[in-house]
PDB file of C-alpha atoms in Angstrom:
ATOM      1  CA  UNK A  10      15.912 -25.307 -16.782  1.00 36.00           C
ATOM      2  CA  UNK A  11      12.585 -26.884 -17.698  1.00 35.00           C
ATOM      3  CA  UNK A  12      10.231 -27.607 -14.842  1.00 37.00           C
ATOM      4  CA  UNK A  13       6.875 -29.336 -15.088  1.00 39.00           C
ATOM      5  CA  UNK A  14       3.853 -28.705 -12.917  1.00 35.00           C
ATOM      6  CA  UNK A  15       3.468 -30.007  -9.409  1.00 36.00           C
ATOM      7  CA  UNK A  16       0.583 -30.508  -6.936  1.00 32.00           C
ATOM      8  CA  UNK A  17      -1.807 -27.571  -6.577  1.00 33.00           C
ATOM      9  CA  UNK A  18      -2.096 -25.691  -3.323  1.00 34.00           C
ATOM     10  CA  UNK A  19      -5.474 -24.709  -1.871  1.00 32.00           C
ATOM     11  CA  UNK A  20      -4.552 -21.037  -1.958  1.00 32.00           C
ATOM     12  CA  UNK A  21      -3.548 -21.210  -5.601  1.00 36.00           C
ATOM     13  CA  UNK A  22      -6.764 -22.941  -6.555  1.00 35.00           C
ATOM     14  CA  UNK A  23      -8.775 -20.209  -4.871  1.00 35.00           C
ATOM     15  CA  UNK A  24      -6.748 -17.501  -6.571  1.00 35.00           C
ATOM     16  CA  UNK A  25      -6.735 -18.932 -10.046  1.00 42.00           C
ATOM     17  CA  UNK A  26     -10.008 -20.799 -10.303  1.00 41.00           C
ATOM     18  CA  UNK A  27     -10.686 -24.400 -11.076  1.00 32.00           C
ATOM     19  CA  UNK A  28      -8.477 -25.849 -13.777  1.00 36.00           C
ATOM     20  CA  UNK A  29      -6.286 -22.771 -14.055  1.00 41.00           C
ATOM     21  CA  UNK A  30      -2.800 -23.403 -12.650  1.00 45.00           C
ATOM     22  CA  UNK A  31      -1.062 -26.043 -10.610  1.00 45.00           C
ATOM     23  CA  UNK A  32       1.360 -24.508  -8.144  1.00 44.00           C
ATOM     24  CA  UNK A  33       3.946 -26.467  -6.169  1.00 43.00           C
ATOM     25  CA  UNK A  34       2.881 -27.452  -2.665  1.00 36.00           C
ATOM     26  CA  UNK A  35       6.497 -27.335  -1.455  1.00 39.00           C
ATOM     27  CA  UNK A  36       7.295 -23.781  -2.460  1.00 42.00           C
ATOM     28  CA  UNK A  37      10.281 -22.510  -0.456  1.00 38.00           C
ATOM     29  CA  UNK A  38       9.624 -20.126   2.387  1.00 39.00           C
ATOM     30  CA  UNK A  39      10.724 -16.552   1.763  1.00 37.00           C
ATOM     31  CA  UNK A  40      13.735 -15.513   3.870  1.00 37.00           C
ATOM     32  CA  UNK A  41      13.394 -12.269   5.776  1.00 40.00           C
ATOM     33  CA  UNK A  42      14.087  -9.122   3.789  1.00 37.00           C
ATOM     34  CA  UNK A  43      17.202  -7.052   4.374  1.00 41.00           C
ATOM     35  CA  UNK A  44      15.487  -3.729   3.656  1.00 46.00           C
ATOM     36  CA  UNK A  45      16.184  -3.397  -0.059  1.00 59.00           C
ATOM     37  CA  UNK A  46      13.541  -2.351  -2.563  1.00 82.00           C
ATOM     38  CA  UNK A  47      11.917  -5.324  -4.217  1.00 95.00           C
ATOM     39  CA  UNK A  48      13.139  -5.958  -7.771  1.00 98.00           C
ATOM     40  CA  UNK A  49      10.700  -6.179 -10.655  1.00 98.00           C
ATOM     41  CA  UNK A  50       9.669  -9.786 -11.254  1.00 98.00           C
ATOM     42  CA  UNK A  51       9.615 -10.969 -14.870  1.00 98.00           C
ATOM     43  CA  UNK A  52       7.867 -14.198 -15.864  1.00 98.00           C
ATOM     44  CA  UNK A  53      10.397 -16.155 -17.950  1.00 98.00           C
ATOM     45  CA  UNK A  54       8.700 -17.337 -21.167  1.00 98.00           C
ATOM     46  CA  UNK A  55       5.529 -16.624 -19.231  1.00 98.00           C
ATOM     47  CA  UNK A  56       5.017 -18.382 -15.924  1.00 98.00           C
ATOM     48  CA  UNK A  57       6.848 -21.337 -17.426  1.00 98.00           C
ATOM     49  CA  UNK A  58       7.078 -23.280 -14.190  1.00 98.00           C
ATOM     50  CA  UNK A  59       3.314 -23.710 -14.334  1.00 98.00           C
ATOM     51  CA  UNK A  60       2.400 -23.778 -18.028  1.00 98.00           C
ATOM     52  CA  UNK A  61       4.179 -24.609 -21.294  1.00 98.00           C
ATOM     53  CA  UNK A  62       6.720 -21.913 -22.036  1.00 98.00           C
ATOM     54  CA  UNK A  63       5.997 -19.131 -24.512  1.00 98.00           C
ATOM     55  CA  UNK A  64       2.371 -20.190 -24.975  1.00 98.00           C
ATOM     56  CA  UNK A  65      -0.696 -18.067 -24.312  1.00 98.00           C
ATOM     57  CA  UNK A  66      -1.366 -20.362 -21.355  1.00 98.00           C
ATOM     58  CA  UNK A  67       1.939 -19.237 -19.834  1.00 98.00           C
ATOM     59  CA  UNK A  68       1.003 -15.593 -20.405  1.00 98.00           C
ATOM     60  CA  UNK A  69      -2.302 -16.155 -18.642  1.00 98.00           C
ATOM     61  CA  UNK A  70      -0.573 -18.063 -15.844  1.00 98.00           C
ATOM     62  CA  UNK A  71       1.591 -15.018 -15.153  1.00 98.00           C
ATOM     63  CA  UNK A  72      -1.460 -12.788 -15.239  1.00 98.00           C
ATOM     64  CA  UNK A  73      -3.329 -15.041 -12.806  1.00 98.00           C
ATOM     65  CA  UNK A  74      -0.411 -14.681 -10.397  1.00 98.00           C
ATOM     66  CA  UNK A  75      -0.545 -10.902 -10.709  1.00 98.00           C
ATOM     67  CA  UNK A  76       2.717 -10.636 -12.662  1.00 98.00           C
ATOM     68  CA  UNK A  77       2.901  -7.701 -15.067  1.00 98.00           C
ATOM     69  CA  UNK A  78       6.175  -8.358 -16.890  1.00 98.00           C
ATOM     70  CA  UNK A  79       6.515 -11.310 -19.256  1.00 98.00           C
ATOM     71  CA  UNK A  80       9.642 -12.344 -21.179  1.00 98.00           C
ATOM     72  CA  UNK A  81       9.365 -14.121 -24.533  1.00 98.00           C
ATOM     73  CA  UNK A  82      11.491 -15.283 -27.481  1.00 98.00           C
ATOM     74  CA  UNK A  83      10.880 -14.498 -31.142  1.00 98.00           C
ATOM     75  CA  UNK A  84      11.843 -16.389 -34.319  1.00 98.00           C
ATOM     76  CA  UNK A  85      10.800 -16.078 -37.973  1.00 98.00           C
ATOM     77  CA  UNK A  86       9.229 -18.778 -40.119  1.00 98.00           C
ATOM     78  CA  UNK A  87      10.165 -19.594 -43.706  1.00 98.00           C
ATOM     79  CA  UNK A  88       7.378 -17.368 -45.023  1.00 98.00           C
ATOM     80  CA  UNK A  89       8.192 -14.433 -42.747  1.00 98.00           C
ATOM     81  CA  UNK A  90       5.797 -14.852 -39.827  1.00 98.00           C
ATOM     82  CA  UNK A  91       7.151 -13.996 -36.387  1.00 98.00           C
ATOM     83  CA  UNK A  92       6.446 -16.747 -33.867  1.00 98.00           C
ATOM     84  CA  UNK A  93       7.087 -17.083 -30.154  1.00 98.00           C
ATOM     85  CA  UNK A  94       9.179 -20.007 -28.906  1.00 98.00           C
ATOM     86  CA  UNK A  95      12.620 -20.414 -27.435  1.00 98.00           C
ATOM     87  CA  UNK A  96      14.625 -22.950 -29.424  1.00 98.00           C
ATOM     88  CA  UNK A  97      15.826 -22.563 -32.991  1.00 98.00           C
ATOM     89  CA  UNK A  98      14.162 -25.915 -33.704  1.00 98.00           C
ATOM     90  CA  UNK A  99      10.718 -27.280 -32.927  1.00 98.00           C
ATOM     91  CA  UNK A 100      11.706 -30.614 -31.376  1.00 98.00           C
ATOM     92  CA  UNK A 101      11.676 -29.984 -27.649  1.00 98.00           C
ATOM     93  CA  UNK A 102       8.417 -28.115 -27.155  1.00 98.00           C
ATOM     94  CA  UNK A 103       6.225 -29.375 -30.022  1.00 98.00           C
ATOM     95  CA  UNK A 104       5.306 -32.631 -31.745  1.00 98.00           C
ATOM     96  CA  UNK A 105       7.034 -31.590 -34.975  1.00 98.00           C
ATOM     97  CA  UNK A 106       8.958 -34.866 -35.225  1.00 97.00           C
ATOM     98  CA  UNK A 107       5.707 -36.824 -35.245  1.00 97.00           C
ATOM     99  CA  UNK A 108       3.770 -34.503 -37.559  1.00 98.00           C
ATOM    100  CA  UNK A 109       6.654 -33.944 -39.978  1.00 98.00           C
ATOM    101  CA  UNK A 110       8.922 -37.013 -39.559  1.00 98.00           C
ATOM    102  CA  UNK A 111      10.931 -36.298 -42.706  1.00 97.00           C
ATOM    103  CA  UNK A 112      11.789 -32.669 -41.914  1.00 97.00           C
ATOM    104  CA  UNK A 113      14.850 -33.008 -39.651  1.00 97.00           C
ATOM    105  CA  UNK A 114      16.374 -30.971 -38.056  1.00 98.00           C
ATOM    106  CA  UNK A 115      12.976 -29.240 -37.662  1.00 98.00           C
ATOM    107  CA  UNK A 116      14.430 -25.728 -37.670  1.00 98.00           C
ATOM    108  CA  UNK A 117      11.840 -22.994 -37.250  1.00 98.00           C
ATOM    109  CA  UNK A 118      13.189 -21.188 -40.302  1.00 98.00           C
ATOM    110  CA  UNK A 119      12.374 -24.176 -42.512  1.00 98.00           C
ATOM    111  CA  UNK A 120       8.662 -24.269 -41.682  1.00 98.00           C
ATOM    112  CA  UNK A 121       5.821 -22.049 -42.825  1.00 98.00           C
ATOM    113  CA  UNK A 122       3.552 -20.333 -40.336  1.00 98.00           C
ATOM    114  CA  UNK A 123       0.702 -22.642 -41.340  1.00 98.00           C
ATOM    115  CA  UNK A 124       2.834 -25.689 -40.614  1.00 98.00           C
ATOM    116  CA  UNK A 125       3.913 -24.360 -37.225  1.00 98.00           C
ATOM    117  CA  UNK A 126       0.277 -23.608 -36.403  1.00 98.00           C
ATOM    118  CA  UNK A 127      -0.568 -27.309 -36.731  1.00 98.00           C
ATOM    119  CA  UNK A 128       1.801 -28.329 -33.957  1.00 98.00           C
ATOM    120  CA  UNK A 129       0.941 -29.201 -30.369  1.00 98.00           C
ATOM    121  CA  UNK A 130       3.078 -27.025 -28.096  1.00 98.00           C
ATOM    122  CA  UNK A 131       1.529 -28.084 -24.794  1.00 98.00           C
ATOM    123  CA  UNK A 132       1.344 -31.828 -24.300  1.00 98.00           C
ATOM    124  CA  UNK A 133       5.105 -32.158 -23.642  1.00 97.00           C
ATOM    125  CA  UNK A 134       4.508 -30.170 -20.452  1.00 98.00           C
ATOM    126  CA  UNK A 135       1.302 -31.854 -19.303  1.00 97.00           C
ATOM    127  CA  UNK A 136      -1.698 -33.629 -20.745  1.00 97.00           C
ATOM    128  CA  UNK A 137      -4.096 -30.862 -19.793  1.00 97.00           C
ATOM    129  CA  UNK A 138      -2.193 -28.476 -22.070  1.00 98.00           C
ATOM    130  CA  UNK A 139      -2.627 -30.714 -25.116  1.00 98.00           C
ATOM    131  CA  UNK A 140      -3.563 -28.608 -28.107  1.00 97.00           C
ATOM    132  CA  UNK A 141      -1.766 -25.439 -27.037  1.00 98.00           C
ATOM    133  CA  UNK A 142      -0.198 -23.791 -30.076  1.00 98.00           C
ATOM    134  CA  UNK A 143       2.946 -21.861 -30.870  1.00 98.00           C
ATOM    135  CA  UNK A 144       1.605 -18.305 -30.906  1.00 98.00           C
ATOM    136  CA  UNK A 145       2.492 -15.754 -33.505  1.00 98.00           C
ATOM    137  CA  UNK A 146       3.982 -12.576 -32.105  1.00 98.00           C
ATOM    138  CA  UNK A 147       0.757 -10.799 -33.052  1.00 98.00           C
ATOM    139  CA  UNK A 148      -1.332 -13.277 -31.052  1.00 98.00           C
ATOM    140  CA  UNK A 149       1.055 -12.991 -28.130  1.00 98.00           C
ATOM    141  CA  UNK A 150       0.864  -9.192 -28.139  1.00 98.00           C
ATOM    142  CA  UNK A 151      -2.925  -9.228 -28.307  1.00 98.00           C
ATOM    143  CA  UNK A 152      -3.143 -11.541 -25.301  1.00 98.00           C
ATOM    144  CA  UNK A 153      -0.739  -9.396 -23.315  1.00 98.00           C
ATOM    145  CA  UNK A 154      -2.709  -6.297 -24.238  1.00 98.00           C
ATOM    146  CA  UNK A 155      -5.893  -7.962 -23.039  1.00 98.00           C
ATOM    147  CA  UNK A 156      -4.152  -8.732 -19.746  1.00 98.00           C
ATOM    148  CA  UNK A 157      -2.556  -5.263 -19.541  1.00 98.00           C
ATOM    149  CA  UNK A 158       0.877  -6.843 -19.185  1.00 98.00           C
ATOM    150  CA  UNK A 159       4.347  -5.605 -20.117  1.00 98.00           C
ATOM    151  CA  UNK A 160       6.797  -7.282 -22.484  1.00 98.00           C
ATOM    152  CA  UNK A 161      10.495  -8.088 -22.357  1.00 99.00           C
ATOM    153  CA  UNK A 162      10.965  -9.353 -25.912  1.00 99.00           C
ATOM    154  CA  UNK A 163      14.056 -11.343 -26.828  1.00 98.00           C
ATOM    155  CA  UNK A 164      15.274 -11.551 -30.413  1.00 98.00           C
ATOM    156  CA  UNK A 165      16.580 -15.108 -30.738  1.00 97.00           C
ATOM    157  CA  UNK A 166      19.497 -15.990 -33.021  1.00 96.00           C
ATOM    158  CA  UNK A 167      19.271 -12.723 -34.982  1.00 97.00           C
ATOM    159  CA  UNK A 168      22.013 -13.785 -37.394  1.00 97.00           C
ATOM    160  CA  UNK A 169      19.689 -16.565 -38.593  1.00 97.00           C
ATOM    161  CA  UNK A 170      17.010 -14.055 -39.528  1.00 98.00           C
ATOM    162  CA  UNK A 171      18.491 -11.025 -41.306  1.00 98.00           C
ATOM    163  CA  UNK A 172      16.230  -8.033 -40.907  1.00 98.00           C
ATOM    164  CA  UNK A 173      14.189  -9.499 -38.061  1.00 98.00           C
ATOM    165  CA  UNK A 174      14.586  -6.319 -36.023  1.00 98.00           C
ATOM    166  CA  UNK A 175      12.660  -4.340 -38.634  1.00 98.00           C
ATOM    167  CA  UNK A 176      10.039  -7.103 -38.839  1.00 98.00           C
ATOM    168  CA  UNK A 177       9.538  -7.049 -35.068  1.00 98.00           C
ATOM    169  CA  UNK A 178       9.152  -3.286 -35.026  1.00 98.00           C
ATOM    170  CA  UNK A 179       6.629  -3.516 -37.854  1.00 98.00           C
ATOM    171  CA  UNK A 180       4.515  -6.062 -35.963  1.00 98.00           C
ATOM    172  CA  UNK A 181       4.766  -4.078 -32.740  1.00 98.00           C
ATOM    173  CA  UNK A 182       3.533  -1.010 -34.594  1.00 98.00           C
ATOM    174  CA  UNK A 183       0.622  -2.833 -36.241  1.00 98.00           C
ATOM    175  CA  UNK A 184      -0.403  -4.227 -32.855  1.00 98.00           C
ATOM    176  CA  UNK A 185      -0.433  -0.827 -31.168  1.00 98.00           C
ATOM    177  CA  UNK A 186       2.702  -1.402 -29.095  1.00 98.00           C
ATOM    178  CA  UNK A 187       4.720   1.574 -30.343  1.00 98.00           C
ATOM    179  CA  UNK A 188       2.579   4.374 -28.987  1.00 98.00           C
ATOM    180  CA  UNK A 189       3.890   6.618 -26.243  1.00 96.00           C
ATOM    181  CA  UNK A 190       2.508   4.647 -23.296  1.00 96.00           C
ATOM    182  CA  UNK A 191       3.788   1.266 -24.484  1.00 98.00           C
ATOM    183  CA  UNK A 192       7.233   2.525 -25.437  1.00 98.00           C
ATOM    184  CA  UNK A 193       7.692   4.447 -22.207  1.00 96.00           C
ATOM    185  CA  UNK A 194       6.624   1.798 -19.723  1.00 97.00           C
ATOM    186  CA  UNK A 195       5.535  -1.513 -21.241  1.00 98.00           C
ATOM    187  CA  UNK A 196       8.178  -2.644 -23.744  1.00 98.00           C
ATOM    188  CA  UNK A 197      11.835  -3.670 -23.706  1.00 98.00           C
ATOM    189  CA  UNK A 198      13.621  -5.436 -26.581  1.00 99.00           C
ATOM    190  CA  UNK A 199      16.722  -7.476 -25.749  1.00 98.00           C
ATOM    191  CA  UNK A 200      19.124  -9.912 -27.378  1.00 98.00           C
ATOM    192  CA  UNK A 201      22.395 -11.732 -26.852  1.00 98.00           C
ATOM    193  CA  UNK A 202      23.433 -10.172 -30.155  1.00 98.00           C
ATOM    194  CA  UNK A 203      24.933  -6.730 -29.587  1.00 98.00           C
ATOM    195  CA  UNK A 204      24.537  -5.854 -33.264  1.00 98.00           C
ATOM    196  CA  UNK A 205      20.861  -6.721 -33.061  1.00 98.00           C
ATOM    197  CA  UNK A 206      20.374  -4.479 -30.042  1.00 98.00           C
ATOM    198  CA  UNK A 207      22.215  -1.701 -31.869  1.00 98.00           C
ATOM    199  CA  UNK A 208      19.932  -2.189 -34.867  1.00 98.00           C
ATOM    200  CA  UNK A 209      16.797  -1.821 -32.769  1.00 98.00           C
ATOM    201  CA  UNK A 210      18.230   1.304 -31.196  1.00 98.00           C
ATOM    202  CA  UNK A 211      19.054   2.787 -34.588  1.00 98.00           C
ATOM    203  CA  UNK A 212      15.608   2.003 -36.020  1.00 98.00           C
ATOM    204  CA  UNK A 213      13.654   3.220 -32.994  1.00 98.00           C
ATOM    205  CA  UNK A 214      15.840   5.173 -30.583  1.00 98.00           C
ATOM    206  CA  UNK A 215      12.867   5.655 -28.277  1.00 98.00           C
ATOM    207  CA  UNK A 216      12.538   1.927 -27.491  1.00 98.00           C
ATOM    208  CA  UNK A 217      14.176   0.665 -24.313  1.00 98.00           C
ATOM    209  CA  UNK A 218      16.751  -2.013 -25.128  1.00 98.00           C
ATOM    210  CA  UNK A 219      18.633  -4.658 -23.194  1.00 98.00           C
ATOM    211  CA  UNK A 220      21.806  -6.641 -23.820  1.00 98.00           C
ATOM    212  CA  UNK A 221      21.791 -10.224 -22.585  1.00 98.00           C
ATOM    213  CA  UNK A 222      25.145 -11.151 -21.137  1.00 98.00           C
ATOM    214  CA  UNK A 223      27.842 -10.050 -18.735  1.00 98.00           C
ATOM    215  CA  UNK A 224      30.249  -7.710 -20.524  1.00 98.00           C
ATOM    216  CA  UNK A 225      33.541  -6.944 -18.843  1.00 98.00           C
ATOM    217  CA  UNK A 226      33.352  -3.881 -16.618  1.00 98.00           C
ATOM    218  CA  UNK A 227      35.877  -2.109 -18.843  1.00 98.00           C
ATOM    219  CA  UNK A 228      33.570  -2.618 -21.831  1.00 98.00           C
ATOM    220  CA  UNK A 229      30.382  -1.403 -20.193  1.00 98.00           C
ATOM    221  CA  UNK A 230      30.681   2.230 -21.397  1.00 98.00           C
ATOM    222  CA  UNK A 231      30.571   1.071 -25.018  1.00 98.00           C
ATOM    223  CA  UNK A 232      27.347  -0.853 -24.336  1.00 98.00           C
ATOM    224  CA  UNK A 233      25.828   2.168 -22.606  1.00 98.00           C
ATOM    225  CA  UNK A 234      25.876   3.934 -25.961  1.00 98.00           C
ATOM    226  CA  UNK A 235      23.079   1.728 -27.327  1.00 98.00           C
ATOM    227  CA  UNK A 236      21.429  -0.215 -24.506  1.00 98.00           C
ATOM    228  CA  UNK A 237      19.468   0.724 -21.417  1.00 98.00           C
ATOM    229  CA  UNK A 238      19.872  -2.588 -19.624  1.00 98.00           C
ATOM    230  CA  UNK A 239      22.569  -5.188 -19.008  1.00 98.00           C
ATOM    231  CA  UNK A 240      20.769  -8.466 -18.327  1.00 98.00           C
ATOM    232  CA  UNK A 241      23.209 -11.139 -17.132  1.00 98.00           C
ATOM    233  CA  UNK A 242      22.958 -14.701 -15.895  1.00 98.00           C
ATOM    234  CA  UNK A 243      22.601 -14.875 -12.126  1.00 98.00           C
ATOM    235  CA  UNK A 244      25.616 -17.180 -11.938  1.00 98.00           C
ATOM    236  CA  UNK A 245      27.887 -14.483 -13.393  1.00 98.00           C
ATOM    237  CA  UNK A 246      27.197 -11.515 -11.120  1.00 98.00           C
ATOM    238  CA  UNK A 247      27.778 -10.069  -7.679  1.00 98.00           C
ATOM    239  CA  UNK A 248      27.074  -6.785  -5.953  1.00 98.00           C
ATOM    240  CA  UNK A 249      30.216  -5.135  -7.371  1.00 98.00           C
ATOM    241  CA  UNK A 250      29.260  -5.953 -10.943  1.00 98.00           C
ATOM    242  CA  UNK A 251      25.697  -4.729 -10.509  1.00 98.00           C
ATOM    243  CA  UNK A 252      26.984  -1.479  -9.018  1.00 98.00           C
ATOM    244  CA  UNK A 253      29.440  -1.021 -11.901  1.00 98.00           C
ATOM    245  CA  UNK A 254      26.610  -1.305 -14.404  1.00 98.00           C
ATOM    246  CA  UNK A 255      24.333   1.024 -12.492  1.00 98.00           C
ATOM    247  CA  UNK A 256      26.978   3.749 -12.276  1.00 98.00           C
ATOM    248  CA  UNK A 257      26.579   4.302 -16.012  1.00 98.00           C
ATOM    249  CA  UNK A 258      23.830   6.063 -17.924  1.00 98.00           C
ATOM    250  CA  UNK A 259      22.322   4.616 -21.078  1.00 98.00           C
ATOM    251  CA  UNK A 260      21.243   6.294 -24.324  1.00 97.00           C
ATOM    252  CA  UNK A 261      18.152   7.790 -22.707  1.00 97.00           C
ATOM    253  CA  UNK A 262      20.124   9.513 -19.976  1.00 97.00           C
ATOM    254  CA  UNK A 263      18.994   7.154 -17.222  1.00 97.00           C
ATOM    255  CA  UNK A 264      21.171   4.786 -15.226  1.00 98.00           C
ATOM    256  CA  UNK A 265      21.592   1.348 -16.672  1.00 98.00           C
ATOM    257  CA  UNK A 266      19.366  -1.315 -15.176  1.00 98.00           C
ATOM    258  CA  UNK A 267      20.207  -4.934 -14.393  1.00 98.00           C
ATOM    259  CA  UNK A 268      17.719  -7.780 -14.842  1.00 98.00           C
ATOM    260  CA  UNK A 269      19.198 -11.157 -13.982  1.00 98.00           C
ATOM    261  CA  UNK A 270      18.114 -14.650 -15.074  1.00 98.00           C
ATOM    262  CA  UNK A 271      17.019 -17.381 -14.465  1.00 98.00           C
ATOM    263  CA  UNK A 272      16.381 -17.357 -10.709  1.00 98.00           C
ATOM    264  CA  UNK A 273      13.893 -19.945  -9.436  1.00 98.00           C
ATOM    265  CA  UNK A 274      14.773 -20.459  -5.753  1.00 98.00           C
ATOM    266  CA  UNK A 275      13.727 -18.116  -2.981  1.00 98.00           C
ATOM    267  CA  UNK A 276      17.198 -17.990  -1.432  1.00 98.00           C
ATOM    268  CA  UNK A 277      18.818 -17.112  -4.762  1.00 98.00           C
ATOM    269  CA  UNK A 278      16.191 -14.438  -5.339  1.00 98.00           C
ATOM    270  CA  UNK A 279      17.065 -12.811  -2.032  1.00 98.00           C
ATOM    271  CA  UNK A 280      20.765 -12.868  -2.928  1.00 98.00           C
ATOM    272  CA  UNK A 281      20.030 -11.280  -6.284  1.00 98.00           C
ATOM    273  CA  UNK A 282      17.947  -8.604  -4.597  1.00 98.00           C
ATOM    274  CA  UNK A 283      20.749  -7.963  -2.129  1.00 98.00           C
ATOM    275  CA  UNK A 284      23.165  -7.551  -5.033  1.00 98.00           C
ATOM    276  CA  UNK A 285      20.970  -4.609  -6.001  1.00 98.00           C
ATOM    277  CA  UNK A 286      19.476  -5.914  -9.242  1.00 98.00           C
ATOM    278  CA  UNK A 287      16.521  -4.054 -10.718  1.00 98.00           C
ATOM    279  CA  UNK A 288      14.694  -7.127 -11.946  1.00 98.00           C
ATOM    280  CA  UNK A 289      14.668 -10.907 -11.665  1.00 98.00           C
ATOM    281  CA  UNK A 290      13.617 -13.171 -14.527  1.00 99.00           C
ATOM    282  CA  UNK A 291      12.141 -16.446 -13.292  1.00 98.00           C
ATOM    283  CA  UNK A 292      10.046 -19.485 -14.194  1.00 98.00           C
ATOM    284  CA  UNK A 293       8.337 -19.186 -10.800  1.00 98.00           C
ATOM    285  CA  UNK A 294       7.418 -15.508 -10.458  1.00 98.00           C
ATOM    286  CA  UNK A 295       5.302 -15.999  -7.364  1.00 98.00           C
ATOM    287  CA  UNK A 296       8.198 -17.652  -5.514  1.00 98.00           C
ATOM    288  CA  UNK A 297      10.547 -14.775  -6.379  1.00 98.00           C
ATOM    289  CA  UNK A 298       7.957 -12.114  -5.596  1.00 98.00           C
ATOM    290  CA  UNK A 299       7.165 -13.614  -2.219  1.00 98.00           C
ATOM    291  CA  UNK A 300      10.859 -13.992  -1.357  1.00 98.00           C
ATOM    292  CA  UNK A 301      11.836 -10.439  -2.253  1.00 97.00           C
ATOM    293  CA  UNK A 302       8.848  -8.361  -1.186  1.00 93.00           C
TER     294      UNK A 302
END
């Protein structure tokens, strides 16, 4: 789901400062709580309801809203640079087709880091974001460190990038994200690829890992051998499934956690909370926070 900005509210303007974020004036009211603990709120590709996804602007948007956890997506360029964007191609969220008209299908893996750095990754979302760039993973990590945020890092299409797990760990280490404090409380690496999650676990058993998907309940014990989290689509879960996951312990001896995605409506956030999820991944982290706290 890709949502552009809406009219700013007076409260948001006061909170974020002039020219910072535009928040929707018709945000849904938060239903009354049922007594459950509030789940952790994770800003999906940054606060991507308010700024272009996976850009530094989206990281800062989450920070301005007081959101600690940010989810992102990592690919690798032709010359080995790790960059942060969602799709395997550059068409939807950059002007690659205009800048490089003869380079179809504009796959990330076919472009150098210098070429990707030329692209506008903001104007598709709104004119005031014109000139935003696709950040490298290093740039993304530095911005999050400046903001004292926490990272849920997704390895995208790992089969396309053999060895990307080792590359990611190398960059994390160079950026200071593999010390004790980061590994214990500020970093999770996840993927839809079970083999990729297993690879991360084998390379750095201390890192918290997550599997994206909804494995059958009967298969959950095999996942618990290498992942600490099962992170399913909201549309695929209920309270029974969440409880089945949480009955198991992961490789670090702690119960498996459940972070569900992508929940953007207050009513759905309350349902997810009432299912017992540990975290909710959302484009609108303020809406989910207000609904579940």
